[in-house]
Short mmCIF file of C-alpha atoms and ligand atoms in Angstrom, two decimals:
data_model
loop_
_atom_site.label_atom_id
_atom_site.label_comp_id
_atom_site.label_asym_id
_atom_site.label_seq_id
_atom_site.Cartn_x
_atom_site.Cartn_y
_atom_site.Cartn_z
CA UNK Z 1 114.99 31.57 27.81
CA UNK Z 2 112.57 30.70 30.56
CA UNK Z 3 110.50 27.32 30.47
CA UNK Z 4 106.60 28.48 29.52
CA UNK Z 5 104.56 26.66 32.30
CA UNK Z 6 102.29 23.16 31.35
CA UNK Z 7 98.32 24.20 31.11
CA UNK Z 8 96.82 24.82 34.22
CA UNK Z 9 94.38 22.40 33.18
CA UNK Z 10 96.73 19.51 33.01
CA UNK Z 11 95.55 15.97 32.92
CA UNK Z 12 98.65 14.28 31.72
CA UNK Z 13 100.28 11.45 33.56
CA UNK Z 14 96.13 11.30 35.10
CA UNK Z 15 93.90 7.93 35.04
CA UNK Z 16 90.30 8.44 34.99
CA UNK Z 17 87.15 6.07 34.34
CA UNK Z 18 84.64 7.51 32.64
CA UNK Z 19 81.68 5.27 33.15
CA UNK Z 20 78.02 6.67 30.93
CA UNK Z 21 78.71 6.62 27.31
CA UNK Z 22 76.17 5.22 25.45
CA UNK Z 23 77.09 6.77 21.95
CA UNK Z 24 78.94 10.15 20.93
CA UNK Z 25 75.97 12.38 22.29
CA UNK Z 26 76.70 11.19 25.78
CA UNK Z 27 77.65 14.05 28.15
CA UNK Z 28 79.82 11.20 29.08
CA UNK Z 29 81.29 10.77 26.15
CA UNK Z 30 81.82 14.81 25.76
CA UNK Z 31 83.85 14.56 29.14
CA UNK Z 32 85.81 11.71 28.24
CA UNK Z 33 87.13 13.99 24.80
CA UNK Z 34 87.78 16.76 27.30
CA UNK Z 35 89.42 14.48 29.15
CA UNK Z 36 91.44 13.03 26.73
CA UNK Z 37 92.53 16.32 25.03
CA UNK Z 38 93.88 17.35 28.43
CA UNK Z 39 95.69 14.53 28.51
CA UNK Z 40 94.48 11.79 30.40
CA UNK Z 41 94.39 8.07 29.84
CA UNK Z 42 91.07 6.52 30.58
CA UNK Z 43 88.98 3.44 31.10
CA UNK Z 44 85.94 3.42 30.34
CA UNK Z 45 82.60 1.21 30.01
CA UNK Z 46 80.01 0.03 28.03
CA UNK Z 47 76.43 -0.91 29.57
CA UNK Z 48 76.00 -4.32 27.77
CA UNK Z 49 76.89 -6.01 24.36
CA UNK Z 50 74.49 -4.03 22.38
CA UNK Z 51 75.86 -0.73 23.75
CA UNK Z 52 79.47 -2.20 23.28
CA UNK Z 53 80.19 -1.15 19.30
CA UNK Z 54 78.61 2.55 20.11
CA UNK Z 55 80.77 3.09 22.71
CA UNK Z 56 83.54 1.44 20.77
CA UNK Z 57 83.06 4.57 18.12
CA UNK Z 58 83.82 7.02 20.73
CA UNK Z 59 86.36 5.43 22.74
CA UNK Z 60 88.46 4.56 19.33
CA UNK Z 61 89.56 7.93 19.17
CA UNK Z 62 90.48 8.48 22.72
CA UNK Z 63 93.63 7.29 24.85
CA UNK Z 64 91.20 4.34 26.25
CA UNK Z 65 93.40 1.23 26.97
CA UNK Z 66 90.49 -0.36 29.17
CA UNK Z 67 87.10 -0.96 28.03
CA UNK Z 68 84.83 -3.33 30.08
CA UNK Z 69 81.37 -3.97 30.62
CA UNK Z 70 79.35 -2.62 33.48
CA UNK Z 71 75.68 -2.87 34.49
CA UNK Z 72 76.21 -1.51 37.97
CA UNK Z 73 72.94 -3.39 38.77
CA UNK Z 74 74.57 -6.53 38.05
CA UNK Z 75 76.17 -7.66 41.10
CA UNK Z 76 80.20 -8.20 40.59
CA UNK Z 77 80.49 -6.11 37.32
CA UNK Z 78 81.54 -2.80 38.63
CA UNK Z 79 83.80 -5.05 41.11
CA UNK Z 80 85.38 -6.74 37.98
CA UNK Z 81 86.15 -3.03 36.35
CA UNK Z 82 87.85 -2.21 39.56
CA UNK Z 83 89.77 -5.24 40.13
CA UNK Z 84 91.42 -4.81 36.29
CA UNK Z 85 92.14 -1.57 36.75
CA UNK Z 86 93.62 -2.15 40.01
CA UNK Z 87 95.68 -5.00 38.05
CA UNK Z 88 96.43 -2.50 35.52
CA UNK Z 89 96.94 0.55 36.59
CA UNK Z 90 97.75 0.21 40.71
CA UNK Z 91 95.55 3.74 41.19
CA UNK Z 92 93.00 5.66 39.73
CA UNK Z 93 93.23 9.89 40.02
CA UNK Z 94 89.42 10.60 38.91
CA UNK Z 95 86.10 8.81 37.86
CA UNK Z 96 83.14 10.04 36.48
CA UNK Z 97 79.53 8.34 36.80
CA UNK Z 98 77.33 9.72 34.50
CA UNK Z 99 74.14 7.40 34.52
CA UNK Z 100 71.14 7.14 35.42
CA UNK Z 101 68.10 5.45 34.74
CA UNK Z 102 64.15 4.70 35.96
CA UNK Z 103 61.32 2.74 34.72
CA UNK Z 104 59.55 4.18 31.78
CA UNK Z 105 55.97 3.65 33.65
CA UNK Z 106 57.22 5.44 36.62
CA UNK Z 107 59.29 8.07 35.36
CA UNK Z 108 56.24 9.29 33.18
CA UNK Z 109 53.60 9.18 35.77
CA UNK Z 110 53.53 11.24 39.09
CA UNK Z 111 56.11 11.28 41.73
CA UNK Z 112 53.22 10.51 44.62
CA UNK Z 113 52.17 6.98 42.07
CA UNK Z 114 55.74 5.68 42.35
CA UNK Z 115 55.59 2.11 43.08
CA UNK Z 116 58.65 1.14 45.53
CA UNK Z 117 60.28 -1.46 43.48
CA UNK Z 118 60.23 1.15 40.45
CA UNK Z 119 61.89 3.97 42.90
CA UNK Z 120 64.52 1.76 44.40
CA UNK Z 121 65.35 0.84 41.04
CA UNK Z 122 65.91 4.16 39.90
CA UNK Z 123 68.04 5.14 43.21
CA UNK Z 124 70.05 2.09 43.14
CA UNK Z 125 71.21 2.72 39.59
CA UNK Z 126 71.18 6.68 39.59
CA UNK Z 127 72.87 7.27 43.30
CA UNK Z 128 73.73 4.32 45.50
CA UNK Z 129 75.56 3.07 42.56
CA UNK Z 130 78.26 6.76 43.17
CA UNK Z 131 78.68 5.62 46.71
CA UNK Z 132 79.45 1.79 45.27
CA UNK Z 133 81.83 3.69 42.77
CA UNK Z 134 83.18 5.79 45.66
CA UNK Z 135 83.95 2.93 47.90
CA UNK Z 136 85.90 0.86 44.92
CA UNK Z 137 87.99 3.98 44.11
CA UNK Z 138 88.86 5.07 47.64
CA UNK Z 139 91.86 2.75 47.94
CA UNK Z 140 92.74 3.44 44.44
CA UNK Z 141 93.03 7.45 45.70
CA UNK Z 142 95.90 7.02 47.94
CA UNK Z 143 97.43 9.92 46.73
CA UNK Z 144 94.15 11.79 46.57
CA UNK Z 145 91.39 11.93 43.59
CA UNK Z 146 88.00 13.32 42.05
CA UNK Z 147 84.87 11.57 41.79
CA UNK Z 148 82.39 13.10 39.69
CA UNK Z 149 78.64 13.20 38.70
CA UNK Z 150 76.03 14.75 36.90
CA UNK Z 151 72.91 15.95 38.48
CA UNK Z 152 69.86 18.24 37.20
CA UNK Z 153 68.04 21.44 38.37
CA UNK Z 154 64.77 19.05 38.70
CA UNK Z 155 66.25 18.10 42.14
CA UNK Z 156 65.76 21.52 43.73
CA UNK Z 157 63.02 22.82 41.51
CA UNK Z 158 59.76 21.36 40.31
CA UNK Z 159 60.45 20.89 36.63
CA UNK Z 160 57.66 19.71 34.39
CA UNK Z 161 57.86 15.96 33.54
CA UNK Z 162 61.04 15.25 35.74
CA UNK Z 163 59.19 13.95 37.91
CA UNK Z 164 60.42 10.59 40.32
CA UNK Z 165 64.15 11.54 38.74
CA UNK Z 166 63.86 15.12 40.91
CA UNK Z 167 63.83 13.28 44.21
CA UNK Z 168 66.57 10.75 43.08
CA UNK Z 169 68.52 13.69 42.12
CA UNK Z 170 68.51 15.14 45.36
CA UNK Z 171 69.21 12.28 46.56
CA UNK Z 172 72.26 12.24 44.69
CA UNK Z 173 73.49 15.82 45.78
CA UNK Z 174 73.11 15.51 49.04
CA UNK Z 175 75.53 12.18 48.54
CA UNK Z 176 78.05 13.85 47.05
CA UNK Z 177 78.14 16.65 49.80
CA UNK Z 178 78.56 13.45 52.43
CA UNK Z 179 81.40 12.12 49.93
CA UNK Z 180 83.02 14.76 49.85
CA UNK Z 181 82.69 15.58 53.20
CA UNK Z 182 83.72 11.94 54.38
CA UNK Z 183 86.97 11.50 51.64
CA UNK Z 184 88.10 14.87 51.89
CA UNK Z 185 90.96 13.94 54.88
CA UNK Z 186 91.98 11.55 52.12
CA UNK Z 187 92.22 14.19 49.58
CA UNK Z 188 89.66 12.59 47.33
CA UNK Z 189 87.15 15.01 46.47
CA UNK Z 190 83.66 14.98 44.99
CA UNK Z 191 81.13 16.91 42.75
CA UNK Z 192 78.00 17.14 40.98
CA UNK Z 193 78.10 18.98 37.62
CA UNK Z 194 74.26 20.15 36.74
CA UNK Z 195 73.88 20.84 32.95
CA UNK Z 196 70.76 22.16 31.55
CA UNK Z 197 69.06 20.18 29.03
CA UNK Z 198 70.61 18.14 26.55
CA UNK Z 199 68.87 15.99 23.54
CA UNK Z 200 70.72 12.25 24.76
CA UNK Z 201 69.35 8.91 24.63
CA UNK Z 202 68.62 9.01 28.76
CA UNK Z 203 66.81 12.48 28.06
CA UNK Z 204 64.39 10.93 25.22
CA UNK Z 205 62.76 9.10 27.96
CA UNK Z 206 61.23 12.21 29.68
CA UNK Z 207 58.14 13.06 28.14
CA UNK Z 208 58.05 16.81 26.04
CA UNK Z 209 61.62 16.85 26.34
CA UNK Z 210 61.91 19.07 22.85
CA UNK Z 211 59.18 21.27 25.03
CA UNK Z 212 62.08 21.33 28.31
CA UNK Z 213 65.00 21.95 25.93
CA UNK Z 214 62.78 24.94 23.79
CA UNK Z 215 62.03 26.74 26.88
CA UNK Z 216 65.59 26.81 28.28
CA UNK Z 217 67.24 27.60 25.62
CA UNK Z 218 64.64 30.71 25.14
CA UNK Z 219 64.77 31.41 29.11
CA UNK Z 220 67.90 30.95 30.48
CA UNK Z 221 69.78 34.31 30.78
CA UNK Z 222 72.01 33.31 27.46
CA UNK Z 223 69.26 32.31 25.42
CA UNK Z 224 71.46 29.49 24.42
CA UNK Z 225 71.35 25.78 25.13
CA UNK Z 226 74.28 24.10 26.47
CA UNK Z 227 75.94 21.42 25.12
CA UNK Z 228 78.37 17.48 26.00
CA UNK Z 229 81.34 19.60 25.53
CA UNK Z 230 80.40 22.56 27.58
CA UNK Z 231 80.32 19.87 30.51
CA UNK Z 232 83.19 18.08 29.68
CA UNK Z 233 85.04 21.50 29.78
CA UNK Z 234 84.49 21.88 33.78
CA UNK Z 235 84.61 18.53 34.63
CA UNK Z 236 87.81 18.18 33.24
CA UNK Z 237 88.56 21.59 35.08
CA UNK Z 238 87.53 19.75 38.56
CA UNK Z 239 89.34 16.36 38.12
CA UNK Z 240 92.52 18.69 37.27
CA UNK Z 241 95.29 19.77 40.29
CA UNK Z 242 94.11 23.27 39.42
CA UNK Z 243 90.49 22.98 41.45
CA UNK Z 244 92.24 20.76 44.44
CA UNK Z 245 91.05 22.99 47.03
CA UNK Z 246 87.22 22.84 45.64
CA UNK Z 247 85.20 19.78 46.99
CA UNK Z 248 81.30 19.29 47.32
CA UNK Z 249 79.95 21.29 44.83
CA UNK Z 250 76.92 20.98 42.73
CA UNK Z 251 77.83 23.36 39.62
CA UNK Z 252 75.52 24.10 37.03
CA UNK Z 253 76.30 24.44 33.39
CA UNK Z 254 72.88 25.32 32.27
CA UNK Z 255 73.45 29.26 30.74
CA UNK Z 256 72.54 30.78 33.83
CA UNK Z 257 69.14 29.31 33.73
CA UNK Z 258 69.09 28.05 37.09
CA UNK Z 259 69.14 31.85 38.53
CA UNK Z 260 65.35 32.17 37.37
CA UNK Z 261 62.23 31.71 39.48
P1 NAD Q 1 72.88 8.87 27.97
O1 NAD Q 1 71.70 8.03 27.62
O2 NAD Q 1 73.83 9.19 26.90
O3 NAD Q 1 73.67 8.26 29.21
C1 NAD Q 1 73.03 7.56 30.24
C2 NAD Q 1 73.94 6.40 30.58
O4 NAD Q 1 73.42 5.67 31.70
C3 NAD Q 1 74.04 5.39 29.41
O5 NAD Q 1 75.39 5.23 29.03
C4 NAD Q 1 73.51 4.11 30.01
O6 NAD Q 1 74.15 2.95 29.54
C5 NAD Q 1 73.83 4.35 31.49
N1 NAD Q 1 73.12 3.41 32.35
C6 NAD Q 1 71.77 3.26 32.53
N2 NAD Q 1 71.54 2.23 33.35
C7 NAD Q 1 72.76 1.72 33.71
C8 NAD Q 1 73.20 0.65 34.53
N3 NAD Q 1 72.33 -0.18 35.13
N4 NAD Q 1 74.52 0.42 34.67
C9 NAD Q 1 75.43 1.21 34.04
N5 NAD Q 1 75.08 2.24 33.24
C10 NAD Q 1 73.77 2.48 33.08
O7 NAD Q 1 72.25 10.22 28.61
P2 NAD Q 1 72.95 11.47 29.34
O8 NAD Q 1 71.97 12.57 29.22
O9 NAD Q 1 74.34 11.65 28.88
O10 NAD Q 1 72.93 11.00 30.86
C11 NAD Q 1 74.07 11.03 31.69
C12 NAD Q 1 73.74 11.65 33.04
O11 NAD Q 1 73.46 13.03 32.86
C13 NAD Q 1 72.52 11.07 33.74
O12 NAD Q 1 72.79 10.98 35.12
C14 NAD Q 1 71.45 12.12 33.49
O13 NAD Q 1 70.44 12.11 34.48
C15 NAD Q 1 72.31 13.36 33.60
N6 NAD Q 1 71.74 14.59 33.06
C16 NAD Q 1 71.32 14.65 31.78
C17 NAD Q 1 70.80 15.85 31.29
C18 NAD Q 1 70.29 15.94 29.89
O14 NAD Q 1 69.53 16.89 29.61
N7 NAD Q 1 70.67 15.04 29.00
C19 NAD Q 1 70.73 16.99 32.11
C20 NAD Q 1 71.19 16.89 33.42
C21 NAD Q 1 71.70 15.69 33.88
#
């Protein structure tokens, strides 16, 4: 009788860190279950005490053995998640960084009104923060790796009410094409998922976001809206052995919606 052949999208005997859950409609937290129903064993984090029992909810039902604060603007926290899992684990085969955030009073007023403390913020937090990430897990990738992140078509495209986050998101791509092209000797390679809009916690904060979400669902090419598990589909897809010749991609999951003028 022959053997049948594991899943080609395998993810057992894989470590990842899955760092942007805030509660169960996360797209991180839809990643992490794809994750975890591949088979992977994850860490993961929660933004601060308040965020911590949310985050427990999710993780609870996942193979999540480490679960540790991190404000990446605090200085030393990421540092600390690194050093335990370095402790723990010896090596880390993916991350993902879903997060992002910018002032309220300049994220809802125009791009060219910005103030510079408000826009650093938001790029600190929402990009430099991958390259931070990427620099921590690089000697954790010895044997290669994925780093991950999530991106939106308001980086390419002027999209109503996005605003000072379309900048930072280009920002953002163009760092994971550097990434990718700077790790790849190593093996370690890097992407940008782009879903289309999803109703989160992050995504309340843009003004008419019912008004973003309506219109894509009724304009992208399969009138649907896409959803946290959707993404965590391909991104567990691209942390898998199956994509290990695909680096430096920005791949939207958005129905097709980005194809439109
Ligand atoms: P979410 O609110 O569930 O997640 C955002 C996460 O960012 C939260 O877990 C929050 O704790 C974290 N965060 C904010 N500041 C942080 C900091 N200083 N340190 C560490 N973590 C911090 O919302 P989401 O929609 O799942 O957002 C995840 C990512 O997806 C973001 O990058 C967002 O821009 C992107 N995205 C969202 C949509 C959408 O429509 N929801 C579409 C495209 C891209």
């Amino acid at each position: 009788m022959t053997a049948i052949p594991p899943p080609l999208v395998d993810l057992r005997g894989k470590r990842g860190l899955v760092v942007g859950i805030a509660n169960a409609q996360s797209i991180a937290a839809g990643c992490a279950q794809a994750f975890a129903r591949c088979g992977a064993t994850l860490a993961a984090t929660y933004l601060n005490a308040k965020a911590e029992p949310h985050v427990r909810l999710v993780t609870a039902a996942l193979d999540c053995p480490i679960l540790l604060p991190c404000d990446v603007h605090e200085p030393g926290q990421m540092e600390a998640v690194f050093a335990r899992i370095t402790q723990e684990w010896g090596g880390l085969d993916f991350l993902l960084h879903s997060i992002a955030f910018a002032p309220r009073e300049d994220l809802q007023g125009r791009v060219v009104d910005s103030s510079a403390e408000g826009f650093a913020t938001a790029m600190d937090i929402s990009c430099h923060s991958f390259l931070r990430m990427a620099r921590l897990a690089e000697p954790l990738m010895a044997q290669g790796g994925c780093l991950l992140t999530v991106s939106f078509y308001g980086s390419e495209r002027v999209v109503a009410n996005y605003n000072m986050m379309g900048p930072v998101k280009a920002a953002l791509e163009s760092t994971v094409r550097y990434t990718a092209a700077e790790l790849g000797q190593k093996g370690i390679r890097a992407h940008a998922i782009s879903p289309g809009p999803i109703l989160t916690r992050a995504a309340s904060g843009i003004a008419h976001f019912d008004e973003l979400l309506a219109h894509s669902a009724n304009s992208a090419p399969e009138h649907l809206g896409v959803d946290v598990g959707d993404v965590g589909a391909l991104a567990a897809f691209l942390v898998s052995d199956a994509a290990r010749h695909i680096t430096g991609t920005i791949i939207p999951v958005d129905g097709g919606q980005h194809l439109l003028a």
